PDB file of C-alpha atoms in Angstrom:
ATOM      1  CA  MET A   1       0.000   0.000   0.000  1.00 40.00           C
ATOM      2  CA  TYR A   2       1.392   3.390  -1.023  1.00 50.00           C
ATOM      3  CA  ASN A   3       0.220   5.263   2.081  1.00 60.00           C
ATOM      4  CA  LYS A   4       1.589   2.755   4.562  1.00 63.00           C
ATOM      5  CA  PRO A   5       2.445   4.657   7.781  1.00 56.00           C
ATOM      6  CA  SER A   6       6.108   3.600   7.830  1.00 77.00           C
ATOM      7  CA  THR A   7       6.551   4.749   4.215  1.00 87.00           C
ATOM      8  CA  LEU A   8       4.868   8.049   5.009  1.00 92.00           C
ATOM      9  CA  HIS A   9       7.031   8.416   8.074  1.00 93.00           C
ATOM     10  CA  HIS A  10      10.195   7.905   6.022  1.00 93.00           C
ATOM     11  CA  ARG A  11       9.080  10.401   3.383  1.00 94.00           C
ATOM     12  CA  LEU A  12       8.161  12.927   6.069  1.00 96.00           C
ATOM     13  CA  ALA A  13      11.468  12.456   7.891  1.00 94.00           C
ATOM     14  CA  HIS A  14      13.382  12.842   4.632  1.00 93.00           C
ATOM     15  CA  LEU A  15      11.504  16.024   3.741  1.00 93.00           C
ATOM     16  CA  MET A  16      12.062  17.548   7.168  1.00 94.00           C
ATOM     17  CA  ARG A  17      15.695  16.459   7.526  1.00 92.00           C
ATOM     18  CA  ASP A  18      16.992  17.128   4.021  1.00 92.00           C
ATOM     19  CA  ALA A  19      14.791  19.964   2.816  1.00 94.00           C
ATOM     20  CA  LYS A  20      14.337  21.505   6.287  1.00 96.00           C
ATOM     21  CA  LEU A  21      10.740  22.152   5.370  1.00 96.00           C
ATOM     22  CA  PHE A  22       9.943  23.032   8.995  1.00 97.00           C
ATOM     23  CA  THR A  23      11.890  26.282   8.551  1.00 97.00           C
ATOM     24  CA  HIS A  24       9.040  27.701   6.479  1.00 96.00           C
ATOM     25  CA  PRO A  25       6.830  29.828   8.746  1.00 93.00           C
ATOM     26  CA  GLY A  26       3.137  29.261   8.238  1.00 92.00           C
ATOM     27  CA  LEU A  27       3.657  25.717   6.961  1.00 96.00           C
ATOM     28  CA  LYS A  28       0.340  23.864   6.843  1.00 96.00           C
ATOM     29  CA  ARG A  29      -0.452  20.197   7.227  1.00 96.00           C
ATOM     30  CA  ARG A  30      -2.176  20.221   3.839  1.00 97.00           C
ATOM     31  CA  GLN A  31       1.025  21.428   2.129  1.00 97.00           C
ATOM     32  CA  VAL A  32       3.133  18.721   3.743  1.00 97.00           C
ATOM     33  CA  ALA A  33       0.576  16.037   2.892  1.00 96.00           C
ATOM     34  CA  ARG A  34       0.719  17.043  -0.772  1.00 96.00           C
ATOM     35  CA  LEU A  35       4.509  16.986  -0.776  1.00 95.00           C
ATOM     36  CA  ILE A  36       4.608  13.419   0.517  1.00 94.00           C
ATOM     37  CA  TYR A  37       1.753  12.299  -1.747  1.00 93.00           C
ATOM     38  CA  THR A  38      -0.849  11.575   0.870  1.00 95.00           C
ATOM     39  CA  ASN A  39      -3.817  13.243   2.516  1.00 95.00           C
ATOM     40  CA  GLU A  40      -4.063  15.132   5.783  1.00 96.00           C
ATOM     41  CA  MET A  41      -5.693  12.256   7.640  1.00 96.00           C
ATOM     42  CA  TYR A  42      -2.847   9.832   6.863  1.00 95.00           C
ATOM     43  CA  LEU A  43      -0.258  12.472   7.709  1.00 96.00           C
ATOM     44  CA  ARG A  44      -1.974  13.215  11.010  1.00 96.00           C
ATOM     45  CA  SER A  45      -2.172   9.556  11.987  1.00 95.00           C
ATOM     46  CA  THR A  46       1.448   8.917  10.973  1.00 95.00           C
ATOM     47  CA  ILE A  47       2.743  11.791  13.098  1.00 96.00           C
ATOM     48  CA  LEU A  48       0.599  10.667  16.007  1.00 96.00           C
ATOM     49  CA  ARG A  49       1.780   7.061  15.666  1.00 95.00           C
ATOM     50  CA  TYR A  50       5.512   7.772  15.331  1.00 95.00           C
ATOM     51  CA  HIS A  51       5.865  10.949  17.382  1.00 95.00           C
ATOM     52  CA  GLY A  52       2.891  10.908  19.740  1.00 97.00           C
ATOM     53  CA  CYS A  53       1.862  14.457  18.987  1.00 97.00           C
ATOM     54  CA  THR A  54      -0.067  16.716  16.658  1.00 97.00           C
ATOM     55  CA  PHE A  55       1.300  18.207  13.441  1.00 97.00           C
ATOM     56  CA  SER A  56       1.756  21.566  15.154  1.00 97.00           C
ATOM     57  CA  GLU A  57       3.657  20.013  18.060  1.00 97.00           C
ATOM     58  CA  TYR A  58       5.789  18.035  15.617  1.00 97.00           C
ATOM     59  CA  LEU A  59       6.736  21.217  13.739  1.00 97.00           C
ATOM     60  CA  THR A  60       7.566  22.982  16.986  1.00 97.00           C
ATOM     61  CA  ARG A  61       9.843  20.113  18.049  1.00 97.00           C
ATOM     62  CA  GLN A  62      11.612  20.162  14.683  1.00 97.00           C
ATOM     63  CA  ARG A  63      12.092  23.917  14.908  1.00 98.00           C
ATOM     64  CA  LEU A  64      13.351  23.845  18.494  1.00 98.00           C
ATOM     65  CA  ASP A  65      15.790  21.034  17.720  1.00 97.00           C
ATOM     66  CA  TYR A  66      17.127  23.034  14.785  1.00 98.00           C
ATOM     67  CA  ALA A  67      17.420  26.157  16.940  1.00 97.00           C
ATOM     68  CA  LEU A  68      19.504  24.129  19.417  1.00 96.00           C
ATOM     69  CA  GLN A  69      21.795  23.064  16.579  1.00 95.00           C
ATOM     70  CA  LEU A  70      22.222  26.669  15.485  1.00 96.00           C
ATOM     71  CA  MET A  71      22.965  27.826  19.026  1.00 95.00           C
ATOM     72  CA  ALA A  72      25.597  25.113  19.452  1.00 92.00           C
ATOM     73  CA  ASP A  73      27.255  25.809  16.108  1.00 94.00           C
ATOM     74  CA  PRO A  74      30.318  28.059  16.577  1.00 91.00           C
ATOM     75  CA  ALA A  75      29.786  29.445  13.067  1.00 94.00           C
ATOM     76  CA  CYS A  76      26.368  30.764  14.158  1.00 93.00           C
ATOM     77  CA  ARG A  77      27.472  32.533  17.346  1.00 91.00           C
ATOM     78  CA  HIS A  78      27.097  35.900  15.662  1.00 93.00           C
ATOM     79  CA  LEU A  79      23.371  35.265  15.081  1.00 96.00           C
ATOM     80  CA  SER A  80      20.938  36.869  17.492  1.00 96.00           C
ATOM     81  CA  LEU A  81      18.295  34.697  19.122  1.00 97.00           C
ATOM     82  CA  THR A  82      15.716  36.471  16.981  1.00 97.00           C
ATOM     83  CA  ALA A  83      17.625  35.486  13.833  1.00 97.00           C
ATOM     84  CA  ILE A  84      17.866  31.904  15.074  1.00 98.00           C
ATOM     85  CA  ALA A  85      14.137  31.850  15.811  1.00 98.00           C
ATOM     86  CA  LEU A  86      13.291  33.108  12.333  1.00 97.00           C
ATOM     87  CA  ASP A  87      15.814  30.771  10.657  1.00 97.00           C
ATOM     88  CA  ALA A  88      14.223  27.850  12.493  1.00 98.00           C
ATOM     89  CA  GLY A  89      10.802  28.744  11.121  1.00 97.00           C
ATOM     90  CA  PHE A  90       9.147  30.490  14.038  1.00 97.00           C
ATOM     91  CA  GLY A  91       6.851  33.316  13.004  1.00 94.00           C
ATOM     92  CA  SER A  92       8.057  35.531  15.831  1.00 94.00           C
ATOM     93  CA  ARG A  93      10.727  35.628  18.475  1.00 94.00           C
ATOM     94  CA  TRP A  94       8.085  35.667  21.206  1.00 96.00           C
ATOM     95  CA  THR A  95       6.656  32.349  20.058  1.00 97.00           C
ATOM     96  CA  PHE A  96      10.177  30.926  19.995  1.00 98.00           C
ATOM     97  CA  TYR A  97      10.975  32.223  23.488  1.00 97.00           C
ATOM     98  CA  ARG A  98       7.731  30.830  24.910  1.00 98.00           C
ATOM     99  CA  GLN A  99       8.060  27.427  23.217  1.00 98.00           C
ATOM    100  CA  PHE A 100      11.733  27.139  24.185  1.00 98.00           C
ATOM    101  CA  LYS A 101      11.057  27.827  27.867  1.00 98.00           C
ATOM    102  CA  GLU A 102       8.059  25.476  27.826  1.00 97.00           C
ATOM    103  CA  ARG A 103      10.050  22.573  26.371  1.00 97.00           C
ATOM    104  CA  PHE A 104      13.441  22.987  28.050  1.00 96.00           C
ATOM    105  CA  GLY A 105      12.593  24.773  31.302  1.00 96.00           C
ATOM    106  CA  VAL A 106      15.121  27.555  30.720  1.00 96.00           C
ATOM    107  CA  THR A 107      15.081  30.579  28.480  1.00 96.00           C
ATOM    108  CA  ALA A 108      16.922  30.504  25.169  1.00 96.00           C
ATOM    109  CA  GLU A 109      19.281  33.152  26.508  1.00 95.00           C
ATOM    110  CA  GLU A 110      20.071  31.092  29.619  1.00 95.00           C
ATOM    111  CA  TYR A 111      20.676  28.040  27.452  1.00 95.00           C
ATOM    112  CA  ARG A 112      22.961  29.942  25.108  1.00 93.00           C
ATOM    113  CA  ARG A 113      24.953  31.427  28.004  1.00 89.00           C
ATOM    114  CA  GLY A 114      25.362  27.904  29.398  1.00 88.00           C
ATOM    115  CA  ILE A 115      26.753  26.628  26.089  1.00 79.00           C
ATOM    116  CA  MET A 116      29.173  29.513  25.843  1.00 70.00           C
ATOM    117  CA  SER A 117      30.378  29.146  29.434  1.00 73.00           C
ATOM    118  CA  CYS A 118      31.156  25.454  28.832  1.00 71.00           C
ATOM    119  CA  GLU A 119      33.450  26.395  25.961  1.00 61.00           C
ATOM    120  CA  LEU A 120      35.654  28.688  28.038  1.00 49.00           C
TER     121      LEU A 120
END
């Protein structure tokens, strides 16, 4: 079957990992479903099955993980947290700050200071 959940999951993972589709603000479930040749219902159930969350939560996780990578990358140290938030696909820095604190229990600034102090 073409829309088998594991196949959809692999196509979704490939699209997110290689194309960094999550970095597009305003990305909709319908757009992603079209890109992986399925419908919204199959996409929704695949994300729920493999990640245990909604599409929106999945995007937020992808974006936060990418923001962490950018913060840890020495080549990106010159980027402001706002630039990192926007590069990761957040529509605003305030959404990024709120989501970051909610997921990691510290602010993005505190996290970044901690990374930098470990490198000294």
